[in-house]
CSV table of C-alpha atoms in Angstrom, one decimal:
chain,number,residue,atom,x,y,z
A,236,MET,CA,-69.6,76.5,68.7
A,237,ALA,CA,-67.3,73.5,68.9
A,238,PRO,CA,-65.8,72.6,65.2
A,239,PRO,CA,-67.4,69.1,63.9
A,240,GLN,CA,-64.8,66.8,64.1
A,241,LYS,CA,-64.7,67.2,67.6
A,242,LEU,CA,-68.1,67.0,67.7
A,243,VAL,CA,-67.6,63.6,66.3
A,244,LEU,CA,-65.2,62.5,68.5
A,245,THR,CA,-67.1,63.3,71.7
A,246,VAL,CA,-70.2,61.1,70.2
A,247,ILE,CA,-67.8,58.5,69.4
A,248,VAL,CA,-65.9,58.5,72.7
A,249,SER,CA,-69.5,58.6,74.6
A,250,ALA,CA,-70.4,55.8,72.7
A,251,VAL,CA,-67.7,53.7,73.7
A,252,ILE,CA,-67.8,54.7,77.3
A,253,VAL,CA,-72.2,53.4,76.7
A,254,ALA,CA,-70.8,50.4,75.1
A,255,ALA,CA,-68.2,49.3,78.1
A,256,THR,CA,-71.0,50.1,80.6
A,257,THR,CA,-73.3,48.0,79.0
A,258,ALA,CA,-71.0,45.4,78.3
A,259,TYR,CA,-69.5,45.4,82.0
A,260,GLY,CA,-71.4,46.7,84.2
A,261,PRO,CA,-73.9,43.6,84.9
A,262,ASN,CA,-70.9,41.2,85.3
A,263,SER,CA,-69.2,44.1,87.7
A,264,ALA,CA,-72.4,43.6,90.1
A,265,ALA,CA,-72.2,39.7,89.7
A,266,GLU,CA,-68.9,39.5,90.6
A,267,ASP,CA,-69.6,41.8,93.8
A,268,ILE,CA,-72.3,39.4,94.8
A,269,VAL,CA,-70.2,36.5,94.2
A,270,HIS,CA,-66.9,38.3,95.9
A,271,SER,CA,-69.0,39.3,98.8
A,272,SER,CA,-71.1,36.5,99.4
A,273,CYS,CA,-68.6,33.9,99.2
A,274,VAL,CA,-66.2,35.6,101.9
A,275,HIS,CA,-67.5,33.5,104.7
A,276,ALA,CA,-68.9,30.2,103.0
A,277,SER,CA,-67.3,26.8,103.5
A,278,TYR,CA,-64.4,27.5,101.1
A,279,PRO,CA,-64.1,30.6,100.0
A,280,SER,CA,-61.8,30.3,97.0
A,281,LEU,CA,-63.6,27.3,95.4
A,282,CYS,CA,-66.8,29.4,96.0
A,283,VAL,CA,-65.4,32.4,94.2
A,284,ARG,CA,-63.7,30.1,91.7
A,285,THR,CA,-66.9,28.2,90.7
A,286,LEU,CA,-69.4,31.1,90.8
A,287,SER,CA,-67.2,33.4,89.1
A,288,THR,CA,-67.0,31.0,85.7
A,289,TYR,CA,-70.8,30.3,86.2
A,290,SER,CA,-71.7,30.5,82.2
A,291,GLY,CA,-75.6,31.0,83.2
A,292,PRO,CA,-77.8,33.8,83.3
A,293,THR,CA,-76.3,37.0,85.0
A,294,ILE,CA,-76.5,37.0,88.4
A,295,THR,CA,-78.5,39.9,89.9
A,296,ASN,CA,-79.3,38.9,93.9
A,297,ARG,CA,-78.7,36.2,96.7
A,298,ARG,CA,-81.5,33.9,95.3
A,299,GLU,CA,-80.3,33.7,91.6
A,300,LEU,CA,-76.9,33.2,93.5
A,301,ALA,CA,-78.1,30.1,95.8
A,302,GLN,CA,-79.9,29.1,92.2
A,303,ALA,CA,-76.1,29.4,90.3
A,304,ALA,CA,-74.3,27.6,93.6
A,305,VAL,CA,-76.7,24.6,93.5
A,306,LYS,CA,-76.5,24.6,89.5
A,307,VAL,CA,-72.7,24.4,90.2
A,308,SER,CA,-73.5,21.7,92.8
A,309,LEU,CA,-75.3,19.3,90.4
A,310,SER,CA,-73.2,19.9,87.5
A,311,HIS,CA,-70.1,18.5,89.5
A,312,ALA,CA,-72.3,15.6,91.0
A,313,GLN,CA,-73.6,14.2,87.5
A,314,ALA,CA,-70.0,14.5,86.4
A,315,ALA,CA,-69.1,11.9,89.7
A,316,ALA,CA,-71.9,9.7,88.6
A,317,LYS,CA,-70.6,9.4,85.4
A,318,LYS,CA,-67.2,8.5,86.5
A,319,LEU,CA,-67.9,6.6,89.1
A,320,ALA,CA,-70.4,4.4,86.5
A,321,ALA,CA,-67.4,3.7,84.9
A,322,VAL,CA,-65.0,2.9,87.7
A,323,ARG,CA,-67.7,0.1,89.2
A,324,GLN,CA,-67.5,-1.8,86.0
A,325,THR,CA,-64.0,-2.2,86.0
A,326,VAL,CA,-62.9,-2.3,89.7
A,327,GLY,CA,-62.2,-5.9,90.7
A,328,LYS,CA,-61.9,-6.1,94.6
A,329,LYS,CA,-64.5,-6.9,96.1
A,330,ARG,CA,-64.2,-4.8,99.2
A,331,GLU,CA,-63.5,-1.8,96.7
A,332,LYS,CA,-66.5,-2.5,94.3
A,333,ALA,CA,-69.0,-2.2,97.2
A,334,ALA,CA,-68.0,1.0,98.4
A,335,VAL,CA,-67.9,1.8,94.4
A,336,VAL,CA,-71.7,0.3,94.3
A,337,ASP,CA,-72.8,2.4,97.4
A,338,CYS,CA,-70.9,5.4,96.5
A,339,VAL,CA,-73.1,5.0,92.9
A,340,GLU,CA,-76.4,5.0,94.7
A,341,MET,CA,-75.7,7.4,97.0
A,342,ILE,CA,-74.3,10.0,94.2
A,343,GLY,CA,-77.7,9.2,92.6
A,344,ASP,CA,-79.7,10.5,95.1
A,345,SER,CA,-77.5,13.2,95.8
A,346,VAL,CA,-78.4,14.6,91.9
A,347,ASP,CA,-82.0,13.8,92.9
A,348,GLU,CA,-82.0,15.8,95.8
A,349,LEU,CA,-80.3,18.5,94.6
A,350,SER,CA,-82.7,18.7,91.1
A,351,ARG,CA,-85.2,18.9,94.2
A,352,THR,CA,-82.7,22.0,95.9
A,353,LEU,CA,-83.1,23.7,92.6
A,354,GLY,CA,-86.8,23.0,91.9
A,355,ALA,CA,-87.8,24.6,95.7
A,356,LEU,CA,-85.4,27.9,95.0
A,357,LYS,CA,-87.0,28.3,91.7
A,358,HIS,CA,-90.3,29.0,93.7
A,359,LEU,CA,-88.8,30.9,96.5
A,360,HIS,CA,-90.1,34.3,96.9
A,361,VAL,CA,-87.6,36.4,99.0
A,362,SER,CA,-90.0,39.8,98.3
A,363,GLY,CA,-93.2,39.1,98.3
A,364,GLY,CA,-95.6,36.3,98.9
A,365,SER,CA,-96.6,34.7,101.7
A,366,ALA,CA,-94.6,34.0,104.7
A,367,ASN,CA,-95.6,30.7,105.4
A,368,GLU,CA,-94.8,29.8,101.5
A,369,PHE,CA,-91.5,31.5,101.7
A,370,ARG,CA,-90.9,29.0,104.7
A,371,TRP,CA,-92.1,26.5,102.8
A,372,GLN,CA,-89.7,26.4,100.0
A,373,MET,CA,-86.7,27.5,102.3
A,374,SER,CA,-87.3,24.2,104.4
A,375,ASN,CA,-87.1,22.5,101.4
A,376,ALA,CA,-84.1,23.5,100.0
A,377,GLN,CA,-82.3,23.0,102.9
A,378,THR,CA,-83.6,20.0,103.8
A,379,TRP,CA,-82.9,18.8,100.1
A,380,ALA,CA,-79.1,20.2,99.9
A,381,SER,CA,-78.7,18.8,103.5
A,382,ALA,CA,-79.3,15.4,102.6
A,383,ALA,CA,-77.1,15.4,99.3
A,384,LEU,CA,-74.4,16.8,101.2
A,385,THR,CA,-75.2,14.1,103.9
A,386,ASP,CA,-74.7,11.6,101.0
A,387,ASP,CA,-71.4,12.9,99.7
A,388,ASP,CA,-69.9,12.3,103.2
A,389,THR,CA,-71.7,8.8,103.5
A,390,CYS,CA,-69.5,8.1,99.9
A,391,LEU,CA,-66.9,9.5,101.3
A,392,ASP,CA,-67.0,7.4,104.8
A,393,GLY,CA,-67.8,3.8,102.6
A,394,PHE,CA,-64.1,3.9,101.8
A,395,LYS,CA,-62.5,3.9,105.1
A,396,GLY,CA,-60.3,0.7,105.7
A,397,VAL,CA,-59.8,1.0,101.3
A,398,ASP,CA,-56.9,1.9,100.0
A,399,GLY,CA,-55.5,2.0,96.4
A,400,GLU,CA,-56.3,4.1,93.2
A,401,VAL,CA,-59.9,3.6,92.9
A,402,LYS,CA,-60.2,5.3,96.8
A,403,SER,CA,-57.8,8.2,95.8
A,404,GLN,CA,-60.0,9.0,92.6
A,405,VAL,CA,-63.2,9.0,94.5
A,406,LYS,CA,-61.9,10.6,97.1
A,407,HIS,CA,-61.1,13.4,94.4
A,408,TRP,CA,-64.5,13.5,93.3
A,409,MET,CA,-66.5,13.3,95.9
A,410,THR,CA,-64.2,15.7,97.6
A,411,LYS,CA,-65.1,18.3,95.2
A,412,VAL,CA,-68.5,17.7,95.2
A,413,ALA,CA,-69.0,17.8,98.5
A,414,ARG,CA,-67.3,21.0,99.0
A,415,VAL,CA,-69.2,22.7,96.0
A,416,THR,CA,-72.9,21.3,97.9
A,417,SER,CA,-71.1,22.8,101.4
A,418,ASN,CA,-71.0,26.1,99.6
A,419,ALA,CA,-74.4,26.0,98.0
A,420,LEU,CA,-76.1,25.1,101.7
A,421,TYR,CA,-74.5,28.0,102.8
A,422,MET,CA,-75.8,30.0,99.6
A,423,ILE,CA,-78.8,29.0,100.9
A,424,ASN,CA,-79.1,29.5,104.3
A,425,GLN,CA,-78.2,32.8,103.6
A,426,LEU,CA,-81.3,33.7,101.9
A,427,ASP,CA,-82.8,33.1,105.9
A,428,GLU,CA,-81.4,35.2,108.2
A,429,SER,CA,-81.5,32.5,111.0
A,430,ARG,CA,-79.7,29.9,109.5
A,431,GLY,CA,-75.8,30.0,107.7
A,432,LYS,CA,-73.0,28.3,109.8
A,433,PRO,CA,-71.0,26.4,107.2
A,434,HIS,CA,-70.1,22.7,106.9
A,435,VAL,CA,-66.2,21.8,106.5
A,436,VAL,CA,-66.1,18.7,104.7
A,437,ARG,CA,-63.8,16.2,105.6
A,438,SER,CA,-60.6,15.6,103.5
């Protein structure tokens, strides 16, 4: 029979191992999903960086990963919308102001479309449910995410021929939004084996 001290030590070590497995197991699994899914995304490094630091519920499958990617995109779009609204109040040049006003409208539409994308994904059942329902919700999610990405690109297009600090700021904000949205669309498309080509945002 083992000495009491050794039994106590064994129990303590076992408890530590169980605690470590509980604490780090799900996170490791989530990181594995993130890294393996981001490899072929439009912007892999950005994909890993934004989703590895995602503060929402633990990611356990690709549908949850797609939802997380859309939430990241939505957060960036909402932040950009606030910045653009503030810039609109201060910009003076007519051409710049027109571009900013259009961009405010575009980013507002993008926020709405990303919210709709998230709603569609929440109703998406990858396993179970009818094939028609899956296709319907997939189509909705892809359509809304694509529309959001188009609005982001349209905002950037509005600054062609415009120079200055305002353009540089807006381009920085909107390029980031467009790129995380492109990654989100890629993640959505991965839920449908017939889709998945990455969209590259012009820099």
